Each structure stands twice: as C-alpha cells, then as structure tokens.
Amino acid sequence: MATPTDLQSLLRRIEKATTRLEELATKRAESAPAGGSTTSSVDPSTSKAGADGKALLEYEAAVQPQIANFVSYSDKIGGVVAEQARLVETLYHAQRNFLRTATLTKKPTMDQLPGLLGPQQSAIQQIISLRDANRPSEYFDNLSTIAEGIAAFGWVAVEPTPVPYINDMKDSAQFYANRVLKKWREKDENQVEWVKAFLSALRELSAYVKLFHTTGLVWNPKGEDVEVAARAINGEAAAAPVRGTGAPPPPPPPPPPVYTDSGEADGSAGATTRGALFADLNKGGEITSGLRKVEKDQMTHKNPTLRATGLVKEIPHSASTAQQQAPAKQRSPRMELQGSKWVVENYGTEHLTIEATETKQTVYMFNCAGTTLEIKGKLNGVAIDSCQKCGIVFDSLVAQCEIVNCKSVQVQARETVPAIQIDRTDGAQVFLSEAARDNTQITTAKASEVNVSYPHETLNPEDDNFVEQPIPEQFQTVVKNGKLVTTVLEHSC
C-alpha cells in the first residue's frame, strides 16, 4: 500500500508533466499558421514522401524483383549459398528502411551517420564472414562473387560519384562470377541463371542511383531531425534507434573456428601419428625420395646366406644421404614496394590488394600458390612468374601483362591492357573487358590450354554473356616455293 509521502511525490511529478505539456501547446499555437490550426511535429506531406515517395517506390520496383529472383535461384542451389542469399535479402530491407529515413530526415551529422548505417554494415560484414568461414566449400567462388560485389550497396555513403563505385564493385564480382560460369556452365543451368540474377541486381541498382542520386544520397532539407524521423517510422519499418552522439555499432561476432583434424588438445600420440601420416601423403611423388637402393648382396633371392639367417645388415646412413632427405626450407611471404616495383612472393591461399599510386609502378608476383591479387589504379606493367592456381585482377596497364612458368592462372583486365605475353605456361584463362576486347594483343610461346573470354553483346542486355575461345596450340608447316608456310589446324581452334 502506498504511503502519503509516495502519493505526494507522484502528484508533484504529474503537476510538472502537466505544466510542461501546457508550455509546449502554447509554443505550437504561437508558431501555427494564420488559420489557427496546429500541425504535428512531422509534416503530413513529409510523411507521405517517406512512405510513398517516387525515389523510394522506384528503388522497390527496380531492386526488389532482382533480389527476389536471386534468392530464388540461391535456394535451388541450397547450402551456404542460400544462407548468404538470405543475408543479402536482409541487407536490401535494411537499405530500403535507410532510404525511407532519408526522405524524412535532414542530412545527419558525421556522428549520427554511423548509427543509421549500422544495420547495413552488419549485414555486409556477415556476408563477408560467411565467405571467409567456408573456404573449403565447393561453392567458394559463389560466396566470393557475392562478398566482392555486395560492397556496391555501400553507395549510400559515397559522394560525389556513387555510380562508378557501384560499377567497380560489379567488376570485382565479375572475376569470381566468371569462375562460377566456367565451373558449372555444363553441369548446372541454375548456376548460370544465379550469376545473371546477381549481376542484374547490381546493374539495376546502378541505374536507379544514376537516376535519383547521381552525386550522392539525397536527403530531405525540410525534414525532421534524425531521432524524430527514426521514431516516426520505427513501428512500420523497424528503424534502428539513433542518438545524436551515437557510436558505430559493435562489430559482428567472429567467424566459427576452422575445423582441423588435430586430435586431442594435449597433443597425444594418436594426433601426432595422424599428423605425420598426412604430412607424408602430401609429399606426393616425393614420398619415395627417402628410400635407399638395395644392393645385390642384400637381396635374399640372390644371396643364399641371407636366406638361411633371414637377416639383412643395416648400413649406416652417410651425411650426404641425411642432407638429401632434409626438407626444403619454406620461404616467408613478402609484399613490399621497392622503389617503383611491387614485389609479391611466397603467398598461399590469400586475397591481397595493392593500391597503385603512380603509373610508373610495376607488380612482380613470384612463387605463389592459390593467391588472388587485386590491383587498383593504373600502373605500368604486371609480371607473374612461377605461380600456380593464382588469379590477378587489375584496372588498367600502360605496357603489358607477362605470364611466365605458370600453371593454371587467371588474369582479368577491368579496363585496358595493350598486350599480354604468355610464355612456358600450362593453363591460363584471360578475361578481357569490353574496352580491352578489341585493343589487346596476346602473344603466346610454349603455352598450352590458354583460353580468352570477352563480353559478347546482344540486343537484350540481360542475355549478354562472356564468350570463351581457345588460343590454337597445333600448327601445320609445309614448304612452298622454297619458304616455310605455317597454318593453324582448324580442329585446334
């Protein structure tokens, strides 16, 4: 039961609240139009713009069907691809809510903006983390396609050129999309449609931004403050609460630990044995390098004395034999700028990025395996030497791209490259952009399995695709009029 003191305290609080409400009503009456009618803190026309504004409706009409189509094909593939597609759908809804907030709100301060972008940043981080946590998956190229291209949805924070930014992210996704097409084109038609659906979503997003937000996201100069607008749409669109001095949202949780077959945590004998077994199996053909030659006097079928005893005397190993069996030292990875030359060497399955600041700079990639190197900016030239299963993406080159002593490498030019030279290489996939397609000269020597892919234009942009053509490997030479005449065999093209 409440005491008299509690009741008196409650009455005082009610009186203060009533007084405050009366003061607010008086101020609104003084600021009302001449007609004497009062208006709410959020103008109805502004609210109407937030709910049904043309820019917001066009965003829904342009992007939502593409996202739905992409999610549909992802569900057909299933697994982690479908899981990642759900995160992309979450990102779309978060961005739609953000655009609706922009129609109600004045341009926020730099302190307020991170709070508004929080849901989108969280979704993008989850998409990238899902890719990183599933590197051994057979759908890793699918996951990488989305992880590389999803940054295009960050256009809302880019000024004054968001459209080129979206197109750059689309080109980054195209590298892995081409891998998906190459791997699944003949096996699963859903994969081909899946690639088209995602790239179409980015294409429609670019067209929408070009039409309504050419120089950056358009805010409502007559709108309310961020907190008021966020509360106004909180019930309908689940807007995230924003504070005037809000800090950026907390980072997403770390990816799940990578499974390793290491046995017990205390390093038991069973785990050690299994580790040694797998280490020997990974040697491949070198697993027999430690075996010594059996001399004739040690062969029981040629030596009756040994057959009688059943024993073979052990010969002590010489120092030279021990040296031969010693494993080769593994070189440490290194990426550094030496003058105007970037040196990248001894890397494994990693994704590296280089920002070229001067056109005179060059990149030399050596002794890498499974590495993806992305070069941003215009530079002089690129050389790839003694690499296996590596991929390299660059924007534009002044001179040439050279591939030497490599196996199973991929090279993509986003813009232009005058020449590509391939020497002593088994397996090379070259992807040319529309700008480089008709202006690039490719020279090969002692090279096999070299294919060139380039965009093929049709009347319908949705049907545009990359055409893959092999470079001939077989030639026929005859003597005519005292001169050698060489032609390409038709079946080798």
Short mmCIF file of N, CA and C in Angstrom, two decimals, residues 124-290:
data_model
loop_
_atom_site.label_atom_id
_atom_site.label_comp_id
_atom_site.label_asym_id
_atom_site.label_seq_id
_atom_site.Cartn_x
_atom_site.Cartn_y
_atom_site.Cartn_z
N ILE A 124 26.53 -6.58 -44.31
CA ILE A 124 27.66 -6.76 -45.22
C ILE A 124 28.78 -7.54 -44.54
N GLN A 125 29.06 -7.24 -43.28
CA GLN A 125 30.11 -7.96 -42.56
C GLN A 125 29.76 -9.44 -42.41
N GLN A 126 28.50 -9.75 -42.17
CA GLN A 126 28.09 -11.15 -42.05
C GLN A 126 28.24 -11.89 -43.37
N ILE A 127 27.95 -11.21 -44.47
CA ILE A 127 28.09 -11.83 -45.79
C ILE A 127 29.56 -12.16 -46.07
N ILE A 128 30.46 -11.25 -45.76
CA ILE A 128 31.88 -11.48 -45.99
C ILE A 128 32.41 -12.54 -45.03
N SER A 129 31.97 -12.51 -43.77
CA SER A 129 32.43 -13.51 -42.80
C SER A 129 31.99 -14.91 -43.19
N LEU A 130 30.80 -15.02 -43.76
CA LEU A 130 30.32 -16.34 -44.20
C LEU A 130 31.22 -16.89 -45.30
N ARG A 131 31.68 -16.02 -46.20
CA ARG A 131 32.62 -16.46 -47.24
C ARG A 131 33.93 -16.93 -46.63
N ASP A 132 34.47 -16.15 -45.71
CA ASP A 132 35.75 -16.49 -45.11
C ASP A 132 35.70 -17.78 -44.29
N ALA A 133 34.54 -18.08 -43.73
CA ALA A 133 34.40 -19.28 -42.89
C ALA A 133 34.15 -20.54 -43.71
N ASN A 134 33.97 -20.41 -45.03
CA ASN A 134 33.67 -21.58 -45.87
C ASN A 134 34.61 -21.67 -47.06
N ARG A 135 35.88 -21.43 -46.83
CA ARG A 135 36.85 -21.51 -47.91
C ARG A 135 36.97 -22.91 -48.53
N PRO A 136 36.85 -24.00 -47.74
CA PRO A 136 36.95 -25.31 -48.37
C PRO A 136 35.72 -25.71 -49.18
N SER A 137 34.64 -24.94 -49.12
CA SER A 137 33.39 -25.31 -49.79
C SER A 137 33.55 -25.32 -51.31
N GLU A 138 32.80 -26.22 -51.97
CA GLU A 138 32.81 -26.25 -53.43
C GLU A 138 32.13 -25.02 -54.01
N TYR A 139 31.38 -24.29 -53.18
CA TYR A 139 30.71 -23.07 -53.63
C TYR A 139 31.47 -21.81 -53.20
N PHE A 140 32.76 -21.95 -52.98
CA PHE A 140 33.54 -20.79 -52.52
C PHE A 140 33.52 -19.67 -53.56
N ASP A 141 33.56 -20.02 -54.86
CA ASP A 141 33.51 -18.99 -55.90
C ASP A 141 32.16 -18.26 -55.86
N ASN A 142 31.07 -18.97 -55.58
CA ASN A 142 29.76 -18.31 -55.45
C ASN A 142 29.78 -17.34 -54.28
N LEU A 143 30.30 -17.80 -53.14
CA LEU A 143 30.36 -16.94 -51.96
C LEU A 143 31.24 -15.72 -52.21
N SER A 144 32.33 -15.92 -52.95
CA SER A 144 33.24 -14.80 -53.23
C SER A 144 32.61 -13.81 -54.20
N THR A 145 31.80 -14.31 -55.14
CA THR A 145 31.10 -13.41 -56.06
C THR A 145 30.25 -12.41 -55.29
N ILE A 146 29.50 -12.90 -54.31
CA ILE A 146 28.64 -12.02 -53.52
C ILE A 146 29.47 -11.14 -52.59
N ALA A 147 30.47 -11.73 -51.94
CA ALA A 147 31.28 -10.97 -50.99
C ALA A 147 32.02 -9.81 -51.67
N GLU A 148 32.44 -10.01 -52.92
CA GLU A 148 33.15 -8.94 -53.64
C GLU A 148 32.19 -7.88 -54.17
N GLY A 149 30.99 -8.30 -54.58
CA GLY A 149 30.06 -7.35 -55.19
C GLY A 149 29.12 -6.67 -54.23
N ILE A 150 28.95 -7.24 -53.03
CA ILE A 150 27.95 -6.71 -52.11
C ILE A 150 28.32 -5.33 -51.59
N ALA A 151 29.60 -4.98 -51.67
CA ALA A 151 30.01 -3.63 -51.24
C ALA A 151 29.36 -2.54 -52.08
N ALA A 152 28.78 -2.90 -53.23
CA ALA A 152 28.08 -1.91 -54.05
C ALA A 152 26.93 -1.27 -53.29
N PHE A 153 26.34 -2.00 -52.32
CA PHE A 153 25.25 -1.44 -51.53
C PHE A 153 25.75 -0.37 -50.56
N GLY A 154 27.05 -0.17 -50.48
CA GLY A 154 27.59 0.90 -49.67
C GLY A 154 27.59 2.24 -50.37
N TRP A 155 26.93 2.34 -51.54
CA TRP A 155 26.89 3.60 -52.30
C TRP A 155 26.27 4.73 -51.48
N VAL A 156 25.44 4.39 -50.49
CA VAL A 156 24.75 5.44 -49.72
C VAL A 156 25.73 6.33 -48.97
N ALA A 157 26.95 5.87 -48.78
CA ALA A 157 27.94 6.67 -48.05
C ALA A 157 29.02 7.23 -48.99
N VAL A 158 28.80 7.15 -50.31
CA VAL A 158 29.80 7.58 -51.29
C VAL A 158 29.35 8.88 -51.94
N GLU A 159 30.22 9.86 -51.91
CA GLU A 159 29.99 11.14 -52.59
C GLU A 159 31.28 11.59 -53.24
N PRO A 160 31.26 12.23 -54.41
CA PRO A 160 30.06 12.59 -55.18
C PRO A 160 29.80 11.66 -56.38
N THR A 161 30.43 10.49 -56.43
CA THR A 161 30.31 9.62 -57.61
C THR A 161 29.92 8.21 -57.18
N PRO A 162 28.70 7.99 -56.72
CA PRO A 162 28.32 6.64 -56.30
C PRO A 162 28.17 5.65 -57.44
N VAL A 163 27.79 6.12 -58.64
CA VAL A 163 27.57 5.19 -59.75
C VAL A 163 28.86 4.48 -60.18
N PRO A 164 29.97 5.21 -60.43
CA PRO A 164 31.22 4.50 -60.74
C PRO A 164 31.65 3.54 -59.64
N TYR A 165 31.36 3.88 -58.40
CA TYR A 165 31.70 2.98 -57.30
C TYR A 165 30.93 1.66 -57.42
N ILE A 166 29.64 1.74 -57.71
CA ILE A 166 28.85 0.52 -57.89
C ILE A 166 29.39 -0.31 -59.04
N ASN A 167 29.74 0.34 -60.14
CA ASN A 167 30.26 -0.39 -61.30
C ASN A 167 31.60 -1.06 -60.99
N ASP A 168 32.43 -0.41 -60.19
CA ASP A 168 33.71 -1.03 -59.80
C ASP A 168 33.47 -2.29 -58.97
N MET A 169 32.52 -2.24 -58.04
CA MET A 169 32.21 -3.43 -57.24
C MET A 169 31.62 -4.53 -58.11
N LYS A 170 30.84 -4.17 -59.11
CA LYS A 170 30.29 -5.16 -60.04
C LYS A 170 31.42 -5.84 -60.82
N ASP A 171 32.42 -5.07 -61.24
CA ASP A 171 33.56 -5.65 -61.95
C ASP A 171 34.35 -6.59 -61.04
N SER A 172 34.46 -6.26 -59.76
CA SER A 172 35.15 -7.15 -58.83
C SER A 172 34.41 -8.48 -58.70
N ALA A 173 33.09 -8.40 -58.66
CA ALA A 173 32.30 -9.64 -58.58
C ALA A 173 32.40 -10.45 -59.87
N GLN A 174 32.60 -9.77 -61.00
CA GLN A 174 32.64 -10.46 -62.29
C GLN A 174 33.77 -11.48 -62.36
N PHE A 175 34.88 -11.20 -61.67
CA PHE A 175 36.03 -12.12 -61.71
C PHE A 175 35.62 -13.50 -61.17
N TYR A 176 34.98 -13.52 -60.01
CA TYR A 176 34.56 -14.80 -59.44
C TYR A 176 33.33 -15.35 -60.15
N ALA A 177 32.49 -14.46 -60.68
CA ALA A 177 31.34 -14.92 -61.45
C ALA A 177 31.79 -15.71 -62.68
N ASN A 178 32.87 -15.26 -63.30
CA ASN A 178 33.41 -15.99 -64.45
C ASN A 178 33.90 -17.38 -64.04
N ARG A 179 34.46 -17.48 -62.86
CA ARG A 179 34.87 -18.79 -62.35
C ARG A 179 33.68 -19.71 -62.16
N VAL A 180 32.60 -19.15 -61.63
CA VAL A 180 31.38 -19.95 -61.45
C VAL A 180 30.86 -20.45 -62.79
N LEU A 181 30.83 -19.55 -63.79
CA LEU A 181 30.35 -19.95 -65.11
C LEU A 181 31.24 -21.02 -65.73
N LYS A 182 32.53 -20.87 -65.58
CA LYS A 182 33.46 -21.84 -66.15
C LYS A 182 33.30 -23.21 -65.50
N LYS A 183 33.04 -23.23 -64.20
CA LYS A 183 32.96 -24.48 -63.46
C LYS A 183 31.62 -25.19 -63.64
N TRP A 184 30.53 -24.42 -63.73
CA TRP A 184 29.21 -25.01 -63.68
C TRP A 184 28.41 -24.89 -64.98
N ARG A 185 28.94 -24.22 -65.99
CA ARG A 185 28.15 -23.95 -67.20
C ARG A 185 27.56 -25.23 -67.79
N GLU A 186 28.37 -26.29 -67.85
CA GLU A 186 27.93 -27.55 -68.46
C GLU A 186 27.28 -28.50 -67.46
N LYS A 187 27.26 -28.13 -66.18
CA LYS A 187 26.76 -29.05 -65.15
C LYS A 187 25.41 -28.62 -64.57
N ASP A 188 25.24 -27.33 -64.35
CA ASP A 188 24.05 -26.86 -63.63
C ASP A 188 23.61 -25.52 -64.22
N GLU A 189 22.46 -25.53 -64.89
CA GLU A 189 21.95 -24.31 -65.51
C GLU A 189 21.53 -23.28 -64.45
N ASN A 190 21.14 -23.76 -63.26
CA ASN A 190 20.77 -22.83 -62.19
C ASN A 190 21.93 -21.91 -61.82
N GLN A 191 23.16 -22.41 -61.92
CA GLN A 191 24.33 -21.59 -61.60
C GLN A 191 24.47 -20.43 -62.58
N VAL A 192 24.20 -20.70 -63.85
CA VAL A 192 24.28 -19.64 -64.86
C VAL A 192 23.23 -18.57 -64.59
N GLU A 193 22.00 -19.01 -64.31
CA GLU A 193 20.93 -18.06 -64.01
C GLU A 193 21.20 -17.31 -62.71
N TRP A 194 21.83 -17.99 -61.77
CA TRP A 194 22.19 -17.37 -60.49
C TRP A 194 23.14 -16.20 -60.71
N VAL A 195 24.17 -16.41 -61.55
CA VAL A 195 25.12 -15.34 -61.86
C VAL A 195 24.41 -14.17 -62.53
N LYS A 196 23.54 -14.47 -63.51
CA LYS A 196 22.83 -13.40 -64.21
C LYS A 196 21.94 -12.62 -63.24
N ALA A 197 21.30 -13.33 -62.31
CA ALA A 197 20.40 -12.65 -61.37
C ALA A 197 21.14 -11.67 -60.48
N PHE A 198 22.30 -12.07 -59.95
CA PHE A 198 23.04 -11.17 -59.06
C PHE A 198 23.61 -9.97 -59.82
N LEU A 199 24.20 -10.22 -60.98
CA LEU A 199 24.75 -9.11 -61.76
C LEU A 199 23.64 -8.17 -62.23
N SER A 200 22.46 -8.71 -62.53
CA SER A 200 21.33 -7.86 -62.92
C SER A 200 20.90 -6.97 -61.75
N ALA A 201 20.96 -7.51 -60.52
CA ALA A 201 20.61 -6.70 -59.36
C ALA A 201 21.56 -5.51 -59.21
N LEU A 202 22.86 -5.76 -59.41
CA LEU A 202 23.82 -4.65 -59.34
C LEU A 202 23.63 -3.67 -60.49
N ARG A 203 23.27 -4.19 -61.66
CA ARG A 203 23.05 -3.31 -62.81
C ARG A 203 21.83 -2.42 -62.58
N GLU A 204 20.75 -2.98 -62.03
CA GLU A 204 19.56 -2.19 -61.76
C GLU A 204 19.82 -1.18 -60.64
N LEU A 205 20.62 -1.58 -59.65
CA LEU A 205 20.97 -0.65 -58.57
C LEU A 205 21.74 0.54 -59.13
N SER A 206 22.66 0.28 -60.04
CA SER A 206 23.43 1.37 -60.66
C SER A 206 22.53 2.30 -61.45
N ALA A 207 21.58 1.74 -62.21
CA ALA A 207 20.68 2.58 -63.00
C ALA A 207 19.79 3.43 -62.10
N TYR A 208 19.33 2.85 -60.99
CA TYR A 208 18.50 3.60 -60.05
C TYR A 208 19.27 4.77 -59.43
N VAL A 209 20.48 4.50 -58.96
CA VAL A 209 21.28 5.55 -58.32
C VAL A 209 21.62 6.65 -59.32
N LYS A 210 21.89 6.27 -60.55
CA LYS A 210 22.20 7.26 -61.59
C LYS A 210 21.02 8.19 -61.83
N LEU A 211 19.79 7.68 -61.68
CA LEU A 211 18.59 8.47 -61.96
C LEU A 211 18.20 9.36 -60.80
N PHE A 212 18.33 8.85 -59.55
CA PHE A 212 17.80 9.59 -58.40
C PHE A 212 18.86 10.13 -57.45
N HIS A 213 20.07 9.57 -57.47
CA HIS A 213 21.10 10.00 -56.51
C HIS A 213 22.44 10.14 -57.23
N THR A 214 22.48 10.93 -58.27
CA THR A 214 23.63 10.99 -59.16
C THR A 214 24.91 11.39 -58.44
N THR A 215 24.81 12.38 -57.56
CA THR A 215 26.01 12.89 -56.88
C THR A 215 26.06 12.48 -55.41
N GLY A 216 25.24 11.54 -55.01
CA GLY A 216 25.20 11.11 -53.62
C GLY A 216 23.77 11.01 -53.13
N LEU A 217 23.60 10.39 -51.99
CA LEU A 217 22.26 10.19 -51.43
C LEU A 217 21.57 11.54 -51.17
N VAL A 218 20.31 11.65 -51.64
CA VAL A 218 19.53 12.88 -51.48
C VAL A 218 18.73 12.79 -50.18
N TRP A 219 18.94 13.76 -49.29
CA TRP A 219 18.19 13.84 -48.04
C TRP A 219 17.07 14.87 -48.18
N ASN A 220 16.25 14.99 -47.18
CA ASN A 220 15.13 15.93 -47.20
C ASN A 220 15.54 17.20 -46.46
N PRO A 221 15.82 18.29 -47.17
CA PRO A 221 16.29 19.51 -46.49
C PRO A 221 15.23 20.11 -45.55
N LYS A 222 13.95 19.78 -45.75
CA LYS A 222 12.88 20.30 -44.89
C LYS A 222 12.41 19.25 -43.89
N GLY A 223 13.15 18.17 -43.78
CA GLY A 223 12.74 17.09 -42.90
C GLY A 223 13.06 17.35 -41.45
N GLU A 224 12.75 16.36 -40.63
CA GLU A 224 12.97 16.45 -39.20
C GLU A 224 14.39 16.01 -38.84
N ASP A 225 14.70 16.12 -37.57
CA ASP A 225 15.97 15.62 -37.08
C ASP A 225 15.97 14.09 -37.15
N VAL A 226 17.13 13.52 -37.04
CA VAL A 226 17.27 12.08 -37.19
C VAL A 226 16.45 11.32 -36.17
N GLU A 227 16.48 11.72 -34.90
CA GLU A 227 15.78 10.99 -33.86
C GLU A 227 14.27 11.00 -34.09
N VAL A 228 13.73 12.16 -34.51
CA VAL A 228 12.29 12.28 -34.72
C VAL A 228 11.83 11.39 -35.86
N ALA A 229 12.56 11.43 -36.97
CA ALA A 229 12.18 10.62 -38.13
C ALA A 229 12.31 9.14 -37.84
N ALA A 230 13.36 8.76 -37.11
CA ALA A 230 13.54 7.34 -36.79
C ALA A 230 12.39 6.83 -35.93
N ARG A 231 11.93 7.66 -34.95
CA ARG A 231 10.81 7.24 -34.13
C ARG A 231 9.51 7.18 -34.92
N ALA A 232 9.38 8.06 -35.93
CA ALA A 232 8.15 8.12 -36.70
C ALA A 232 7.93 6.85 -37.51
N ILE A 233 9.01 6.20 -37.99
CA ILE A 233 8.86 5.00 -38.81
C ILE A 233 9.29 3.75 -38.07
N ASN A 234 9.53 3.88 -36.78
CA ASN A 234 10.04 2.74 -36.02
C ASN A 234 9.06 1.58 -36.01
N GLY A 235 7.79 1.88 -35.83
CA GLY A 235 6.80 0.82 -35.75
C GLY A 235 6.55 0.15 -37.08
N GLU A 236 6.67 0.88 -38.21
CA GLU A 236 6.35 0.33 -39.51
C GLU A 236 7.54 -0.37 -40.15
N ALA A 237 8.72 0.19 -40.05
CA ALA A 237 9.88 -0.35 -40.78
C ALA A 237 11.00 -0.80 -39.89
N ALA A 238 10.77 -0.83 -38.56
CA ALA A 238 11.80 -1.30 -37.61
C ALA A 238 13.08 -0.53 -37.75
N ALA A 239 12.96 0.83 -37.72
CA ALA A 239 14.15 1.65 -37.85
C ALA A 239 15.00 1.53 -36.62
N ALA A 240 16.30 1.56 -36.79
CA ALA A 240 17.22 1.43 -35.67
C ALA A 240 17.26 2.74 -34.91
N PRO A 241 17.26 2.73 -33.55
CA PRO A 241 17.34 3.98 -32.78
C PRO A 241 18.67 4.66 -33.00
N VAL A 242 18.61 5.98 -33.15
CA VAL A 242 19.82 6.76 -33.43
C VAL A 242 19.95 7.84 -32.39
N ARG A 243 21.11 8.00 -31.82
CA ARG A 243 21.38 9.05 -30.85
C ARG A 243 22.26 10.10 -31.49
N GLY A 244 22.15 11.31 -30.97
CA GLY A 244 22.90 12.42 -31.55
C GLY A 244 24.39 12.18 -31.52
N THR A 245 24.84 11.49 -30.49
CA THR A 245 26.28 11.22 -30.38
C THR A 245 26.52 9.72 -30.43
N GLY A 246 25.70 9.03 -31.22
CA GLY A 246 25.79 7.56 -31.27
C GLY A 246 27.13 7.09 -31.79
N ALA A 247 27.61 6.03 -31.22
CA ALA A 247 28.86 5.43 -31.69
C ALA A 247 28.54 4.37 -32.73
N PRO A 248 29.49 3.97 -33.54
CA PRO A 248 29.26 2.91 -34.52
C PRO A 248 28.82 1.64 -33.83
N PRO A 249 28.03 0.80 -34.53
CA PRO A 249 27.56 -0.45 -33.93
C PRO A 249 28.71 -1.37 -33.62
N PRO A 250 28.50 -2.28 -32.66
CA PRO A 250 29.60 -3.21 -32.34
C PRO A 250 29.88 -4.12 -33.51
N PRO A 251 31.11 -4.61 -33.61
CA PRO A 251 31.46 -5.49 -34.73
C PRO A 251 30.71 -6.80 -34.62
N PRO A 252 30.52 -7.50 -35.78
CA PRO A 252 29.83 -8.79 -35.73
C PRO A 252 30.67 -9.82 -35.00
N PRO A 253 30.03 -10.90 -34.55
CA PRO A 253 30.80 -11.93 -33.85
C PRO A 253 31.82 -12.56 -34.77
N PRO A 254 32.90 -13.07 -34.22
CA PRO A 254 33.94 -13.68 -35.06
C PRO A 254 33.41 -14.92 -35.75
N PRO A 255 33.98 -15.29 -36.91
CA PRO A 255 33.54 -16.49 -37.60
C PRO A 255 33.83 -17.72 -36.77
N PRO A 256 33.09 -18.81 -37.03
CA PRO A 256 33.33 -20.03 -36.26
C PRO A 256 34.73 -20.55 -36.48
N PRO A 257 35.29 -21.22 -35.50
CA PRO A 257 36.66 -21.72 -35.64
C PRO A 257 36.76 -22.72 -36.78
N VAL A 258 37.89 -22.68 -37.46
CA VAL A 258 38.14 -23.58 -38.57
C VAL A 258 38.45 -24.96 -38.02
N TYR A 259 37.76 -25.95 -38.56
CA TYR A 259 37.97 -27.32 -38.08
C TYR A 259 39.31 -27.84 -38.55
N THR A 260 40.05 -28.37 -37.66
CA THR A 260 41.32 -29.01 -38.00
C THR A 260 41.37 -30.37 -37.35
N ASP A 261 41.83 -31.35 -38.07
CA ASP A 261 41.91 -32.72 -37.56
C ASP A 261 43.18 -32.88 -36.76
N SER A 262 43.19 -32.26 -35.58
CA SER A 262 44.40 -32.24 -34.77
C SER A 262 44.33 -33.20 -33.59
N GLY A 263 43.22 -33.98 -33.50
CA GLY A 263 43.14 -34.95 -32.42
C GLY A 263 42.88 -34.26 -31.09
N GLU A 264 43.43 -34.78 -30.00
CA GLU A 264 43.20 -34.24 -28.68
C GLU A 264 43.99 -32.95 -28.48
N ALA A 265 43.49 -32.13 -27.54
CA ALA A 265 44.09 -30.81 -27.35
C ALA A 265 45.47 -30.90 -26.75
N ASP A 266 45.76 -31.98 -26.05
CA ASP A 266 47.05 -32.05 -25.37
C ASP A 266 48.12 -32.65 -26.25
N GLY A 267 47.85 -32.83 -27.57
CA GLY A 267 48.89 -33.34 -28.46
C GLY A 267 49.25 -34.76 -28.16
N SER A 268 48.27 -35.66 -28.10
CA SER A 268 48.51 -37.06 -27.78
C SER A 268 49.26 -37.75 -28.90
N ALA A 269 49.67 -39.00 -28.60
CA ALA A 269 50.45 -39.75 -29.59
C ALA A 269 49.62 -40.03 -30.83
N GLY A 270 48.27 -40.25 -30.67
CA GLY A 270 47.43 -40.53 -31.83
C GLY A 270 47.38 -39.36 -32.78
N ALA A 271 47.28 -38.13 -32.22
CA ALA A 271 47.25 -36.94 -33.07
C ALA A 271 48.56 -36.76 -33.80
N THR A 272 49.67 -37.02 -33.10
CA THR A 272 50.98 -36.89 -33.75
C THR A 272 51.14 -37.88 -34.89
N THR A 273 50.67 -39.10 -34.67
CA THR A 273 50.78 -40.11 -35.72
C THR A 273 49.97 -39.73 -36.94
N ARG A 274 48.74 -39.25 -36.71
CA ARG A 274 47.92 -38.86 -37.84
C ARG A 274 48.53 -37.69 -38.59
N GLY A 275 49.08 -36.72 -37.83
CA GLY A 275 49.72 -35.58 -38.49
C GLY A 275 50.90 -36.00 -39.35
N ALA A 276 51.72 -36.94 -38.84
CA ALA A 276 52.85 -37.42 -39.63
C ALA A 276 52.37 -38.16 -40.87
N LEU A 277 51.28 -38.92 -40.73
CA LEU A 277 50.75 -39.67 -41.88
C LEU A 277 50.31 -38.73 -42.99
N PHE A 278 49.52 -37.69 -42.62
CA PHE A 278 49.05 -36.75 -43.64
C PHE A 278 50.19 -35.95 -44.23
N ALA A 279 51.22 -35.64 -43.44
CA ALA A 279 52.37 -34.92 -43.97
C ALA A 279 53.08 -35.75 -45.04
N ASP A 280 53.20 -37.07 -44.80
CA ASP A 280 53.83 -37.93 -45.80
C ASP A 280 52.97 -38.06 -47.04
N LEU A 281 51.66 -38.14 -46.87
CA LEU A 281 50.77 -38.26 -48.03
C LEU A 281 50.81 -37.01 -48.89
N ASN A 282 50.98 -35.86 -48.26
CA ASN A 282 51.00 -34.60 -49.01
C ASN A 282 52.28 -34.43 -49.84
N LYS A 283 53.27 -35.27 -49.61
CA LYS A 283 54.50 -35.17 -50.40
C LYS A 283 54.30 -35.60 -51.84
N GLY A 284 53.26 -36.40 -52.11
CA GLY A 284 53.03 -36.86 -53.47
C GLY A 284 54.12 -37.81 -53.93
N GLY A 285 54.66 -37.52 -55.11
CA GLY A 285 55.69 -38.37 -55.69
C GLY A 285 56.99 -38.36 -54.91
N GLU A 286 57.20 -37.34 -54.06
CA GLU A 286 58.45 -37.25 -53.30
C GLU A 286 58.47 -38.17 -52.08
N ILE A 287 57.36 -38.91 -51.87
CA ILE A 287 57.31 -39.76 -50.69
C ILE A 287 58.33 -40.90 -50.75
N THR A 288 58.77 -41.24 -51.98
CA THR A 288 59.76 -42.33 -52.15
C THR A 288 61.19 -41.82 -52.16
N SER A 289 61.36 -40.48 -52.02
CA SER A 289 62.72 -39.94 -52.10
C SER A 289 63.61 -40.42 -50.95
N GLY A 290 63.02 -40.82 -49.82
CA GLY A 290 63.82 -41.26 -48.68
C GLY A 290 64.21 -42.72 -48.72
#
